[in-house]
PDB file of C-alpha atoms in Angstrom:
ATOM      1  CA  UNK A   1     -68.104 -81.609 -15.458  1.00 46.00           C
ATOM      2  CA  UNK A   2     -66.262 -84.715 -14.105  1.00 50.00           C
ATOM      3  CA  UNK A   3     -65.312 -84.594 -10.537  1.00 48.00           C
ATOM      4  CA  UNK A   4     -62.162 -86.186  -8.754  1.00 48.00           C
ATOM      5  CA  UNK A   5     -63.698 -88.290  -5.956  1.00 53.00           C
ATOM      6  CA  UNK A   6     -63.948 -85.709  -2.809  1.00 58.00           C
ATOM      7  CA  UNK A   7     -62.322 -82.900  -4.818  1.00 55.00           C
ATOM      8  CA  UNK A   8     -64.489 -80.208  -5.987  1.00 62.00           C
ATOM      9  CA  UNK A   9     -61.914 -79.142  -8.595  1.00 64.00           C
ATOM     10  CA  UNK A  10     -61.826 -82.193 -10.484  1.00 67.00           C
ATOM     11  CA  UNK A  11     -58.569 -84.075 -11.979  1.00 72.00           C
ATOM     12  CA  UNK A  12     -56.470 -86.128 -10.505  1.00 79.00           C
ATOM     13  CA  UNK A  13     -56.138 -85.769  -6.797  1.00 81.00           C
ATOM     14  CA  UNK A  14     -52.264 -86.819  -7.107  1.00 86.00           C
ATOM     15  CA  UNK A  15     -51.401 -84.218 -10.109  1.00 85.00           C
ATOM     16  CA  UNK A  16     -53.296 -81.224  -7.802  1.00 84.00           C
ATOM     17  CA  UNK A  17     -50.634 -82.219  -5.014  1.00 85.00           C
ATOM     18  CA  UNK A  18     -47.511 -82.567  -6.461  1.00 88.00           C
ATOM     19  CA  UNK A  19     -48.401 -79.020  -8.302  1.00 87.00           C
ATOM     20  CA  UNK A  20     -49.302 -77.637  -4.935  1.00 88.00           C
ATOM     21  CA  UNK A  21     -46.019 -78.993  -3.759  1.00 91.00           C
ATOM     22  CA  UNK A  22     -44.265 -77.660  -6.057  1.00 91.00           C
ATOM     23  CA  UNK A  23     -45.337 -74.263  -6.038  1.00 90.00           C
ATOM     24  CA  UNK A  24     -44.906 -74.463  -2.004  1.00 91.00           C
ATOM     25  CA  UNK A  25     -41.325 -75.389  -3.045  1.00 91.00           C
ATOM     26  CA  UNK A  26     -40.804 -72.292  -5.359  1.00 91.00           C
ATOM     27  CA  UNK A  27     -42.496 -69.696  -3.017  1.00 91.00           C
ATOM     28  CA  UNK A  28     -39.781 -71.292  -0.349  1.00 91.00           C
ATOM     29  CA  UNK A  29     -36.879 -70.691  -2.576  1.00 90.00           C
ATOM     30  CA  UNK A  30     -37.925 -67.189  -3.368  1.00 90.00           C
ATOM     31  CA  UNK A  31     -38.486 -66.330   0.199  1.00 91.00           C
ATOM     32  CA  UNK A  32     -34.840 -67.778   0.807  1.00 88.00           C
ATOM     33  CA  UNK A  33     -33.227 -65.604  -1.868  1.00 86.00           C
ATOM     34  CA  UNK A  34     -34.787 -62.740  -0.527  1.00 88.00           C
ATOM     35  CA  UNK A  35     -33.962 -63.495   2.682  1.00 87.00           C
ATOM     36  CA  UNK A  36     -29.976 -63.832   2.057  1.00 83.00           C
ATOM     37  CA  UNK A  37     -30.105 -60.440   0.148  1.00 84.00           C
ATOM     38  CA  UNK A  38     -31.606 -58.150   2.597  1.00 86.00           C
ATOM     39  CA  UNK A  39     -28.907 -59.970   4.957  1.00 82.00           C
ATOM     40  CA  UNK A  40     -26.262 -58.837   2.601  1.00 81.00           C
ATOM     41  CA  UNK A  41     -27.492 -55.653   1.831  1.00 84.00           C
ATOM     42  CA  UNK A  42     -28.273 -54.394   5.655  1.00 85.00           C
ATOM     43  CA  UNK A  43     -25.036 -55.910   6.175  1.00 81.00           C
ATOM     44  CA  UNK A  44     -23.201 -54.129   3.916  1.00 83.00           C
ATOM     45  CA  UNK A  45     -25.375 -50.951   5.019  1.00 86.00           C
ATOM     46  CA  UNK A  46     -23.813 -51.584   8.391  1.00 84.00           C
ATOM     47  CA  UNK A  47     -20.577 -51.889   7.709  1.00 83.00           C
ATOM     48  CA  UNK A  48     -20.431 -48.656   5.887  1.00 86.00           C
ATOM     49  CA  UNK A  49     -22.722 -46.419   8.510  1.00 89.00           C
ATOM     50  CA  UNK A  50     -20.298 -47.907  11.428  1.00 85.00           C
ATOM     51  CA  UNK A  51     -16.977 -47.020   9.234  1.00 85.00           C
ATOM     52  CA  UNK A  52     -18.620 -43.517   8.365  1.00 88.00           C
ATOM     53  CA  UNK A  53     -19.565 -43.387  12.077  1.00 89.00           C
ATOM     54  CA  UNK A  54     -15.731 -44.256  13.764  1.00 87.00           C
ATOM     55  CA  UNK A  55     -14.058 -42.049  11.050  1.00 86.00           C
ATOM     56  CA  UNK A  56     -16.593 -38.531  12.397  1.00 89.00           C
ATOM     57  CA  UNK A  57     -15.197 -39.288  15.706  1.00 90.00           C
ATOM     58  CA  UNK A  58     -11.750 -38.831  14.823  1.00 89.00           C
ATOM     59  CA  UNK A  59     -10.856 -35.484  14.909  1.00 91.00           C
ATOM     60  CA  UNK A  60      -7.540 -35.041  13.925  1.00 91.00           C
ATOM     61  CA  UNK A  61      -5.353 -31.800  14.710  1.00 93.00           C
ATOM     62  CA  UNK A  62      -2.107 -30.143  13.028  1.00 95.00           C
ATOM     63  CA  UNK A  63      -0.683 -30.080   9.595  1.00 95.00           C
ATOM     64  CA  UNK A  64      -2.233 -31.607   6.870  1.00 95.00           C
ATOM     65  CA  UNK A  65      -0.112 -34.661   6.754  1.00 95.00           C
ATOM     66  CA  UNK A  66      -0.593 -34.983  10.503  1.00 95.00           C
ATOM     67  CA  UNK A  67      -4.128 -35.045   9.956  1.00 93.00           C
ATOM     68  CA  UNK A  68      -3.837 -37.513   6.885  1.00 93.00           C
ATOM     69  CA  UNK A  69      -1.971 -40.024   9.258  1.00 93.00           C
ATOM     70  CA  UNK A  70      -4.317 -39.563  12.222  1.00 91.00           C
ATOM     71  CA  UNK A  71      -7.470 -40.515   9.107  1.00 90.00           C
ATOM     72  CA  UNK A  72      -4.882 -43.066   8.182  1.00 91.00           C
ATOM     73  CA  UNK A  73      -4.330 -45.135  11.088  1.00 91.00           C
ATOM     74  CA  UNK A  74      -8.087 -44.765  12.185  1.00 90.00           C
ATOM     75  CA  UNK A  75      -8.759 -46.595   8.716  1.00 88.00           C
ATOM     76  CA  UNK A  76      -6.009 -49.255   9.664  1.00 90.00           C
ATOM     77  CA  UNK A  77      -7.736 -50.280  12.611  1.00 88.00           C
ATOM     78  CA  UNK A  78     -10.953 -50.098  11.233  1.00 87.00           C
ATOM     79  CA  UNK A  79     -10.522 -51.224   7.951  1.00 86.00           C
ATOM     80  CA  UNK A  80     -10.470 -55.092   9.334  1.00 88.00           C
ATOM     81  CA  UNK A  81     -13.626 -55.202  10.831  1.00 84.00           C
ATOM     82  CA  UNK A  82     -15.018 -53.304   7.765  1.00 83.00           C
ATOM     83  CA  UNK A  83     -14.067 -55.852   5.557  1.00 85.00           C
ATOM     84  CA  UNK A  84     -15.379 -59.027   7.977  1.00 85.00           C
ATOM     85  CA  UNK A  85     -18.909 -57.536   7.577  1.00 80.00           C
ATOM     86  CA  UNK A  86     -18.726 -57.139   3.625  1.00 81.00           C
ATOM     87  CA  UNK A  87     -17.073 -60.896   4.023  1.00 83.00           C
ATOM     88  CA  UNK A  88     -20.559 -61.791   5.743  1.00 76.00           C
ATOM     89  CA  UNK A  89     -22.759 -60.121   3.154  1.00 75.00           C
ATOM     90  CA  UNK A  90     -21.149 -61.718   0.739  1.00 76.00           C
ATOM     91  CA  UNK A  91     -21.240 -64.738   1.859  1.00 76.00           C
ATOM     92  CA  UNK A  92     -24.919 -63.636   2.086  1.00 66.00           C
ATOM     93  CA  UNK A  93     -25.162 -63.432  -1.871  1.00 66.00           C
ATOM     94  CA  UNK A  94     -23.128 -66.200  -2.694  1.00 68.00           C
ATOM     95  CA  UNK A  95     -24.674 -69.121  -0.670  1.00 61.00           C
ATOM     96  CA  UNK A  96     -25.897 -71.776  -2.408  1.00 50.00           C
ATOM     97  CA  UNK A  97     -29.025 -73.692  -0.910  1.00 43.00           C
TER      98      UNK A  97
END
């Protein structure tokens, strides 16, 4: 069994690093993809728990169509921030490293 100078494991010291390096590099990228979905996902989780959330504390009174326009314009001012968070998760998914 032919040993590489100091190492124990043999081969060439070199070849050994630049595999460890690139597995270090791989486990990195992983742990960065993972990283930018659970931001997207618990962003998007967000943004639908605080819509759901606003919308149960309207409670709107009268005729149906009254009702329908209080739900309505609730949604209108809500709507905008609803759709910045899903912006942000998916800007989550999409970026590039």
């Amino acid at each position: 069994m032919e040993s590489g100078g100091f190492f124990p494991f043999g081969g060439d010291p070199e070849e050994i690093l630049r595999g460890l390096r690139e597995f270090a590099e791989t486990q990195s990228e992983t742990v960065k993809e993972a990283q930018r979905e659970q931001f997207a996902t618990l962003t998007l989780n967000t943004a639908v728990e605080l819509t759901a959330a606003a919308l149960k504390q309207v409670q709107p009174t009268g005729s149906a169509e009254e009702q329908a326009r209080a739900l309505r314009e609730a949604m209108r001012v809500l709507f905008p921030e609803a759709v910045a968070l899903v912006s942000a998760a998916r800007q989550g998914f999409m970026r590039e490293s």
